[in-house]
Coordinates of C-alpha atoms in Angstrom, one line a residue:
X1 CA 215.2 48.3 -86.7
X2 CA 213.4 50.5 -89.1
X3 CA 211.1 51.6 -85.5
X4 CA 214.3 52.6 -83.6
X5 CA 215.9 55.1 -86.5
X6 CA 211.7 56.6 -86.3
X7 CA 212.4 57.4 -82.9
X8 CA 215.6 58.8 -83.1
X9 CA 214.6 60.8 -85.8
X10 CA 212.3 62.1 -83.5
X11 CA 214.2 62.2 -80.8
X12 CA 216.6 64.7 -83.0
X13 CA 214.0 67.0 -84.5
X14 CA 212.9 67.2 -80.6
X15 CA 216.0 68.6 -79.7
X16 CA 216.6 70.8 -82.2
X17 CA 213.0 72.4 -82.3
X18 CA 214.1 72.9 -78.3
X19 CA 217.4 74.1 -79.1
X20 CA 216.8 76.2 -81.5
X21 CA 213.9 78.3 -79.9
X22 CA 216.1 78.6 -76.7
X23 CA 216.6 76.0 -74.6
X24 CA 220.2 75.1 -73.7
X25 CA 220.5 72.1 -70.9
X26 CA 221.7 73.4 -67.4
X27 CA 226.1 74.0 -67.4
X28 CA 227.5 71.0 -65.9
X29 CA 225.2 68.9 -68.7
X30 CA 226.2 71.2 -71.6
X31 CA 230.2 70.5 -72.8
X32 CA 229.9 74.2 -74.3
X33 CA 228.9 75.3 -71.3
X34 CA 231.3 78.5 -70.7
X35 CA 233.4 77.0 -67.4
X36 CA 232.5 78.5 -63.8
X37 CA 235.4 77.7 -62.0
X38 CA 233.6 78.6 -58.7
X39 CA 231.4 75.5 -59.7
X40 CA 232.2 71.8 -58.5
X41 CA 233.2 70.2 -61.5
X42 CA 231.4 67.8 -63.7
X43 CA 231.9 65.2 -66.3
X44 CA 233.0 67.9 -68.6
X45 CA 235.8 69.7 -66.6
X46 CA 238.7 68.5 -68.8
X47 CA 237.0 69.5 -72.3
X48 CA 236.1 72.6 -70.9
X49 CA 239.4 73.5 -69.7
X50 CA 240.9 72.3 -73.1
X51 CA 238.4 75.2 -74.3
X52 CA 240.0 77.7 -72.7
X53 CA 243.1 77.4 -73.8
X54 CA 242.0 78.1 -77.1
X55 CA 239.7 81.7 -75.9
X56 CA 241.8 83.8 -74.1
X57 CA 239.1 86.2 -73.3
X58 CA 237.2 83.5 -72.3
X59 CA 239.5 82.0 -69.7
X60 CA 240.2 86.0 -68.2
X61 CA 236.7 86.1 -67.5
X62 CA 236.2 83.0 -66.0
X63 CA 239.4 84.5 -63.4
X64 CA 238.2 87.3 -62.7
X65 CA 234.5 85.6 -62.1
X66 CA 235.9 83.9 -59.2
X67 CA 237.7 86.5 -57.8
X68 CA 241.2 85.8 -59.2
X69 CA 243.8 88.4 -58.7
X70 CA 245.8 88.6 -61.7
X71 CA 247.3 91.2 -64.5
X72 CA 247.0 90.0 -68.4
X73 CA 250.4 89.3 -69.9
X74 CA 251.3 90.2 -73.7
X75 CA 252.4 87.3 -75.2
X76 CA 256.1 86.2 -75.1
X77 CA 258.6 84.1 -78.1
X78 CA 261.5 83.4 -76.1
X79 CA 264.6 82.0 -77.4
X80 CA 265.2 77.9 -78.1
X81 CA 260.7 77.7 -78.3
X82 CA 261.1 79.6 -74.8
X83 CA 258.2 81.8 -73.9
X84 CA 254.8 81.9 -73.5
X85 CA 250.8 82.3 -75.5
X86 CA 247.6 83.7 -72.9
X87 CA 250.3 84.0 -69.9
X88 CA 248.7 86.4 -66.5
X89 CA 250.8 87.9 -64.1
X90 CA 249.0 85.8 -61.0
X91 CA 249.0 86.8 -57.7
X92 CA 245.9 85.2 -55.8
X93 CA 243.8 82.6 -56.3
X94 CA 240.8 84.1 -55.1
X95 CA 240.7 83.4 -51.7
X96 CA 244.8 82.1 -51.1
X97 CA 247.5 84.4 -52.3
X98 CA 251.1 83.3 -53.3
X99 CA 253.6 84.6 -52.0
X100 CA 254.9 85.8 -54.6
X101 CA 253.3 86.7 -58.3
X102 CA 254.5 84.8 -61.1
X103 CA 253.8 83.8 -64.7
X104 CA 251.4 81.4 -65.6
X105 CA 249.3 80.5 -68.4
X106 CA 245.9 81.0 -68.4
X107 CA 244.1 78.1 -68.2
X108 CA 247.2 76.8 -65.5
X109 CA 245.8 80.0 -63.2
X110 CA 242.1 78.8 -63.8
X111 CA 243.0 75.2 -62.3
X112 CA 244.8 76.7 -59.7
X113 CA 241.9 78.7 -58.6
X114 CA 239.9 75.3 -58.8
X115 CA 242.5 73.8 -56.7
X116 CA 242.2 76.7 -53.7
X117 CA 238.5 76.2 -54.0
X118 CA 237.3 73.2 -54.3
X119 CA 240.5 71.3 -52.9
X120 CA 243.1 73.2 -50.3
X121 CA 240.2 74.7 -48.1
X122 CA 237.7 72.2 -47.7
X123 CA 241.0 70.5 -47.1
X124 CA 242.4 73.0 -44.2
X125 CA 239.0 73.0 -42.9
X126 CA 238.2 69.7 -42.5
X127 CA 242.3 68.7 -40.7
X128 CA 243.1 71.9 -39.5
X129 CA 239.8 73.8 -38.9
X130 CA 240.8 76.9 -40.3
X131 CA 242.2 78.0 -44.2
X132 CA 244.8 78.7 -46.3
X133 CA 246.0 81.9 -45.9
X134 CA 249.0 81.2 -48.8
X135 CA 250.5 78.6 -51.0
X136 CA 254.6 79.3 -51.6
X137 CA 255.9 78.4 -54.8
X138 CA 259.8 78.2 -56.2
X139 CA 257.9 80.0 -60.1
X140 CA 256.8 78.9 -62.6
X141 CA 258.8 80.3 -66.1
X142 CA 261.9 78.9 -66.6
X143 CA 263.5 78.9 -69.5
X144 CA 265.1 75.2 -69.5
X145 CA 264.8 71.5 -70.3
X146 CA 263.7 68.6 -68.5
X147 CA 265.6 68.9 -65.0
X148 CA 268.2 71.3 -66.5
X149 CA 269.5 68.2 -68.2
X150 CA 270.8 69.6 -71.9
X151 CA 269.6 66.7 -74.6
X152 CA 266.3 66.6 -72.2
X153 CA 263.1 67.8 -73.9
X154 CA 261.7 71.2 -73.2
X155 CA 260.7 71.6 -69.9
X156 CA 256.6 72.4 -69.4
X157 CA 258.0 75.2 -67.1
X158 CA 260.1 77.1 -70.4
X159 CA 256.2 77.8 -71.8
X160 CA 254.9 78.7 -68.3
X161 CA 252.6 75.8 -67.9
X162 CA 254.0 74.0 -65.4
X163 CA 254.3 75.7 -61.2
X164 CA 256.1 74.0 -58.3
X165 CA 255.1 74.5 -54.8
X166 CA 256.1 74.1 -51.8
X167 CA 254.1 74.8 -48.8
X168 CA 250.9 75.9 -47.5
X169 CA 250.8 78.7 -45.1
X170 CA 247.8 78.0 -42.4
X171 CA 245.1 80.9 -41.2
X172 CA 247.2 81.3 -37.7
X173 CA 250.3 81.6 -39.2
X174 CA 251.7 77.6 -38.9
X175 CA 253.6 76.6 -42.5
X176 CA 253.2 73.2 -44.0
X177 CA 255.9 72.1 -46.2
X178 CA 255.9 69.5 -48.7
X179 CA 259.4 68.6 -48.5
X180 CA 259.0 67.9 -43.9
X181 CA 255.6 67.1 -43.5
X182 CA 254.8 64.4 -46.1
X183 CA 254.7 62.0 -44.0
X184 CA 254.1 63.5 -40.8
X185 CA 250.6 63.6 -39.1
X186 CA 248.0 65.9 -40.3
X187 CA 249.8 67.8 -42.2
X188 CA 250.3 64.4 -44.2
X189 CA 246.9 63.7 -44.6
X190 CA 246.0 67.2 -46.0
X191 CA 249.0 67.0 -48.2
X192 CA 248.3 64.0 -49.8
X193 CA 244.4 64.8 -49.8
X194 CA 245.5 68.7 -51.4
X195 CA 248.0 65.9 -53.8
X196 CA 244.9 62.9 -54.8
X197 CA 242.0 65.5 -55.8
X198 CA 243.6 67.7 -57.0
X199 CA 244.9 65.5 -59.5
X200 CA 241.2 66.2 -61.9
X201 CA 242.3 70.0 -62.1
X202 CA 245.8 69.4 -64.0
X203 CA 247.4 67.2 -66.9
X204 CA 250.3 66.3 -64.7
X205 CA 251.2 66.4 -60.8
X206 CA 254.3 65.1 -59.7
X207 CA 254.9 65.3 -55.9
X208 CA 257.8 63.4 -53.6
X209 CA 256.4 59.9 -54.0
X210 CA 257.2 60.1 -57.8
X211 CA 261.6 61.0 -57.6
X212 CA 263.8 62.3 -55.3
X213 CA 263.4 65.7 -57.8
X214 CA 260.4 66.7 -56.4
X215 CA 260.4 65.6 -52.5
X216 CA 260.2 69.3 -51.3
X217 CA 257.4 70.6 -53.9
X218 CA 254.6 69.8 -55.7
X219 CA 254.8 70.3 -60.0
X220 CA 251.2 71.2 -60.9
X221 CA 251.2 71.4 -64.6
X222 CA 248.5 72.9 -67.4
X223 CA 245.6 70.3 -68.2
X224 CA 245.5 70.8 -72.2
X225 CA 242.5 68.2 -72.4
X226 CA 244.7 65.7 -70.3
X227 CA 243.3 63.2 -68.0
X228 CA 245.1 63.6 -64.7
X229 CA 248.7 61.6 -64.5
X230 CA 249.5 61.8 -60.5
X231 CA 252.3 60.4 -59.7

Protein backbone atom coordinates (compact mmCIF):
# COMPACT_ATOMS: atom_id res chain seq x y z
CA UNK A 1 0.00 0.00 0.00
CA UNK A 2 2.81 2.37 0.96
CA UNK A 3 4.73 1.53 -2.24
CA UNK A 4 1.61 2.22 -4.31
CA UNK A 5 1.18 5.64 -2.72
CA UNK A 6 4.83 6.48 -3.33
CA UNK A 7 4.56 5.46 -6.99
CA UNK A 8 1.39 7.52 -7.38
CA UNK A 9 3.09 10.54 -5.80
CA UNK A 10 6.07 10.09 -8.11
CA UNK A 11 3.77 9.95 -11.14
CA UNK A 12 2.01 13.14 -10.04
CA UNK A 13 5.36 14.90 -9.59
CA UNK A 14 6.56 13.78 -13.03
CA UNK A 15 3.34 14.87 -14.77
CA UNK A 16 3.34 18.21 -12.94
CA UNK A 17 6.95 18.78 -13.92
CA UNK A 18 6.18 18.05 -17.57
CA UNK A 19 3.12 20.33 -17.47
CA UNK A 20 5.08 23.21 -15.95
CA UNK A 21 7.77 22.76 -18.58
CA UNK A 22 5.18 23.37 -21.31
CA UNK A 23 4.46 19.78 -22.38
CA UNK A 24 0.88 18.99 -23.32
CA UNK A 25 -0.64 15.68 -24.45
CA UNK A 26 -1.86 15.44 -28.06
CA UNK A 27 -5.23 17.16 -28.47
CA UNK A 28 -7.13 13.90 -28.90
CA UNK A 29 -5.91 12.79 -25.45
CA UNK A 30 -6.42 16.19 -23.84
CA UNK A 31 -9.98 17.00 -22.69
CA UNK A 32 -9.04 20.68 -22.27
CA UNK A 33 -7.75 21.12 -25.83
CA UNK A 34 -9.96 23.27 -28.10
CA UNK A 35 -12.35 21.25 -30.25
CA UNK A 36 -11.17 21.00 -33.84
CA UNK A 37 -14.33 20.11 -35.75
CA UNK A 38 -12.20 19.06 -38.74
CA UNK A 39 -10.48 16.28 -36.78
CA UNK A 40 -11.87 12.81 -36.24
CA UNK A 41 -13.88 12.75 -32.97
CA UNK A 42 -12.09 11.53 -29.87
CA UNK A 43 -13.09 10.20 -26.47
CA UNK A 44 -13.67 13.71 -25.15
CA UNK A 45 -16.02 14.89 -27.92
CA UNK A 46 -19.01 15.37 -25.62
CA UNK A 47 -17.01 17.32 -23.08
CA UNK A 48 -15.45 19.52 -25.76
CA UNK A 49 -18.86 20.23 -27.24
CA UNK A 50 -20.07 21.19 -23.77
CA UNK A 51 -17.15 23.59 -23.39
CA UNK A 52 -18.11 25.29 -26.66
CA UNK A 53 -21.41 26.16 -25.03
CA UNK A 54 -19.49 28.03 -22.32
CA UNK A 55 -17.07 29.85 -24.63
CA UNK A 56 -18.73 31.67 -27.58
CA UNK A 57 -15.43 33.00 -28.95
CA UNK A 58 -13.91 29.52 -29.03
CA UNK A 59 -17.02 28.17 -30.72
CA UNK A 60 -16.98 30.77 -33.47
CA UNK A 61 -13.26 30.18 -33.98
CA UNK A 62 -13.93 26.44 -34.46
CA UNK A 63 -16.57 27.21 -37.10
CA UNK A 64 -14.28 29.62 -38.95
CA UNK A 65 -11.40 27.13 -38.84
CA UNK A 66 -13.61 24.55 -40.58
CA UNK A 67 -14.74 26.95 -43.31
CA UNK A 68 -18.35 27.21 -42.16
CA UNK A 69 -20.30 30.15 -43.56
CA UNK A 70 -21.98 32.07 -40.76
CA UNK A 71 -22.67 35.45 -39.23
CA UNK A 72 -22.59 35.90 -35.43
CA UNK A 73 -25.86 37.19 -33.98
CA UNK A 74 -26.47 39.28 -30.85
CA UNK A 75 -28.27 37.51 -28.03
CA UNK A 76 -32.02 37.80 -28.21
CA UNK A 77 -34.55 37.45 -25.38
CA UNK A 78 -38.01 36.68 -26.72
CA UNK A 79 -41.31 36.18 -24.98
CA UNK A 80 -42.17 33.27 -22.69
CA UNK A 81 -38.59 32.04 -22.45
CA UNK A 82 -37.96 32.06 -26.19
CA UNK A 83 -34.87 33.59 -27.76
CA UNK A 84 -31.25 32.61 -28.22
CA UNK A 85 -27.79 32.95 -26.73
CA UNK A 86 -24.49 32.55 -28.59
CA UNK A 87 -26.22 32.03 -31.94
CA UNK A 88 -25.15 32.43 -35.55
CA UNK A 89 -26.93 32.73 -38.85
CA UNK A 90 -25.64 29.62 -40.58
CA UNK A 91 -25.63 29.31 -44.38
CA UNK A 92 -23.05 26.57 -44.97
CA UNK A 93 -21.32 23.84 -42.98
CA UNK A 94 -17.95 23.89 -44.70
CA UNK A 95 -18.72 21.54 -47.58
CA UNK A 96 -22.51 21.56 -47.93
CA UNK A 97 -24.77 24.60 -48.16
CA UNK A 98 -28.08 25.08 -46.39
CA UNK A 99 -31.07 25.78 -48.63
CA UNK A 100 -31.45 29.07 -46.78
CA UNK A 101 -29.62 30.66 -43.84
CA UNK A 102 -31.05 29.87 -40.43
CA UNK A 103 -30.52 30.86 -36.81
CA UNK A 104 -28.88 28.17 -34.67
CA UNK A 105 -26.79 28.21 -31.52
CA UNK A 106 -23.08 28.10 -32.22
CA UNK A 107 -22.62 24.64 -30.62
CA UNK A 108 -25.43 23.28 -32.81
CA UNK A 109 -23.68 24.78 -35.84
CA UNK A 110 -20.47 23.01 -34.78
CA UNK A 111 -22.33 19.70 -34.58
CA UNK A 112 -23.76 20.28 -38.07
CA UNK A 113 -20.28 20.98 -39.40
CA UNK A 114 -19.05 17.67 -37.95
CA UNK A 115 -22.08 15.84 -39.32
CA UNK A 116 -21.28 17.23 -42.76
CA UNK A 117 -17.58 16.43 -42.68
CA UNK A 118 -17.50 13.11 -40.82
CA UNK A 119 -20.83 11.50 -41.72
CA UNK A 120 -22.76 13.01 -44.66
CA UNK A 121 -19.90 13.35 -47.11
CA UNK A 122 -18.28 9.93 -46.45
CA UNK A 123 -21.72 8.26 -46.60
CA UNK A 124 -22.66 10.01 -49.84
CA UNK A 125 -19.35 9.09 -51.47
CA UNK A 126 -19.69 5.47 -50.33
CA UNK A 127 -23.31 5.05 -51.42
CA UNK A 128 -23.63 7.40 -54.41
CA UNK A 129 -20.04 8.15 -55.43
CA UNK A 130 -20.62 11.90 -55.11
CA UNK A 131 -20.92 14.56 -52.41
CA UNK A 132 -23.85 16.24 -50.72
CA UNK A 133 -24.06 19.81 -51.97
CA UNK A 134 -27.07 21.07 -50.01
CA UNK A 135 -29.02 20.26 -46.87
CA UNK A 136 -32.72 21.10 -47.09
CA UNK A 137 -34.36 22.13 -43.83
CA UNK A 138 -37.57 23.68 -42.53
CA UNK A 139 -35.91 25.97 -40.04
CA UNK A 140 -34.54 26.06 -36.56
CA UNK A 141 -35.81 28.89 -34.40
CA UNK A 142 -39.54 28.92 -33.63
CA UNK A 143 -41.05 30.29 -30.42
CA UNK A 144 -43.33 27.38 -29.51
CA UNK A 145 -43.86 24.46 -27.17
CA UNK A 146 -43.13 20.84 -28.09
CA UNK A 147 -45.43 19.82 -30.98
CA UNK A 148 -47.06 23.24 -30.65
CA UNK A 149 -49.20 22.02 -27.73
CA UNK A 150 -50.20 24.69 -25.25
CA UNK A 151 -49.47 22.66 -22.10
CA UNK A 152 -46.22 21.08 -23.31
CA UNK A 153 -42.69 22.08 -22.36
CA UNK A 154 -40.85 24.74 -24.33
CA UNK A 155 -39.40 23.29 -27.54
CA UNK A 156 -35.67 23.29 -28.18
CA UNK A 157 -36.58 25.17 -31.35
CA UNK A 158 -37.69 28.06 -29.15
CA UNK A 159 -34.05 28.62 -28.15
CA UNK A 160 -32.51 27.81 -31.58
CA UNK A 161 -31.01 24.59 -30.21
CA UNK A 162 -32.54 22.30 -32.85
CA UNK A 163 -32.98 22.14 -36.60
CA UNK A 164 -35.27 19.98 -38.76
CA UNK A 165 -33.51 18.60 -41.86
CA UNK A 166 -35.76 17.24 -44.61
CA UNK A 167 -33.53 16.27 -47.56
CA UNK A 168 -30.03 16.12 -49.05
CA UNK A 169 -29.20 17.34 -52.56
CA UNK A 170 -26.33 15.52 -54.26
CA UNK A 171 -23.71 16.80 -56.65
CA UNK A 172 -25.66 15.62 -59.72
CA UNK A 173 -28.82 17.36 -58.54
CA UNK A 174 -30.55 14.27 -57.19
CA UNK A 175 -32.59 14.89 -54.03
CA UNK A 176 -32.71 12.29 -51.24
CA UNK A 177 -35.83 13.03 -49.19
CA UNK A 178 -36.32 11.64 -45.70
CA UNK A 179 -40.08 11.54 -46.12
CA UNK A 180 -40.12 9.40 -49.27
CA UNK A 181 -36.72 7.63 -49.36
CA UNK A 182 -36.34 6.31 -45.81
CA UNK A 183 -37.04 2.72 -46.93
CA UNK A 184 -35.99 3.07 -50.57
CA UNK A 185 -32.84 1.29 -51.79
CA UNK A 186 -29.52 3.12 -51.69
CA UNK A 187 -31.20 6.33 -50.58
CA UNK A 188 -32.55 4.54 -47.52
CA UNK A 189 -29.11 3.11 -46.77
CA UNK A 190 -27.63 6.61 -46.90
CA UNK A 191 -30.33 8.13 -44.68
CA UNK A 192 -30.06 5.41 -42.04
CA UNK A 193 -26.29 5.83 -41.97
CA UNK A 194 -26.60 9.59 -41.51
CA UNK A 195 -29.00 9.10 -38.61
CA UNK A 196 -27.04 6.30 -36.93
CA UNK A 197 -23.55 7.79 -37.25
CA UNK A 198 -24.75 11.33 -36.72
CA UNK A 199 -26.05 10.47 -33.26
CA UNK A 200 -22.66 10.95 -31.62
CA UNK A 201 -22.55 14.66 -32.55
CA UNK A 202 -25.94 15.67 -31.12
CA UNK A 203 -27.81 15.42 -27.85
CA UNK A 204 -30.97 14.16 -29.56
CA UNK A 205 -31.67 12.83 -33.06
CA UNK A 206 -35.24 11.93 -33.96
CA UNK A 207 -36.28 10.46 -37.31
CA UNK A 208 -39.05 8.56 -39.11
CA UNK A 209 -38.88 5.55 -36.79
CA UNK A 210 -39.56 7.70 -33.71
CA UNK A 211 -43.13 8.82 -34.38
CA UNK A 212 -45.47 10.13 -37.07
CA UNK A 213 -44.48 13.74 -36.37
CA UNK A 214 -40.93 12.98 -37.57
CA UNK A 215 -41.68 10.91 -40.66
CA UNK A 216 -40.46 13.64 -42.99
CA UNK A 217 -37.36 14.96 -41.23
CA UNK A 218 -34.48 14.53 -38.82
CA UNK A 219 -34.77 16.57 -35.64
CA UNK A 220 -31.15 17.39 -34.71
CA UNK A 221 -30.66 18.95 -31.27
CA UNK A 222 -27.67 20.55 -29.56
CA UNK A 223 -25.59 18.25 -27.39
CA UNK A 224 -25.14 20.31 -24.17
CA UNK A 225 -22.87 17.52 -22.96
CA UNK A 226 -25.64 14.92 -23.25
CA UNK A 227 -25.01 11.49 -24.67
CA UNK A 228 -26.66 10.86 -28.01
CA UNK A 229 -30.34 9.86 -27.70
CA UNK A 230 -31.49 8.68 -31.10
CA UNK A 231 -34.83 7.25 -32.14
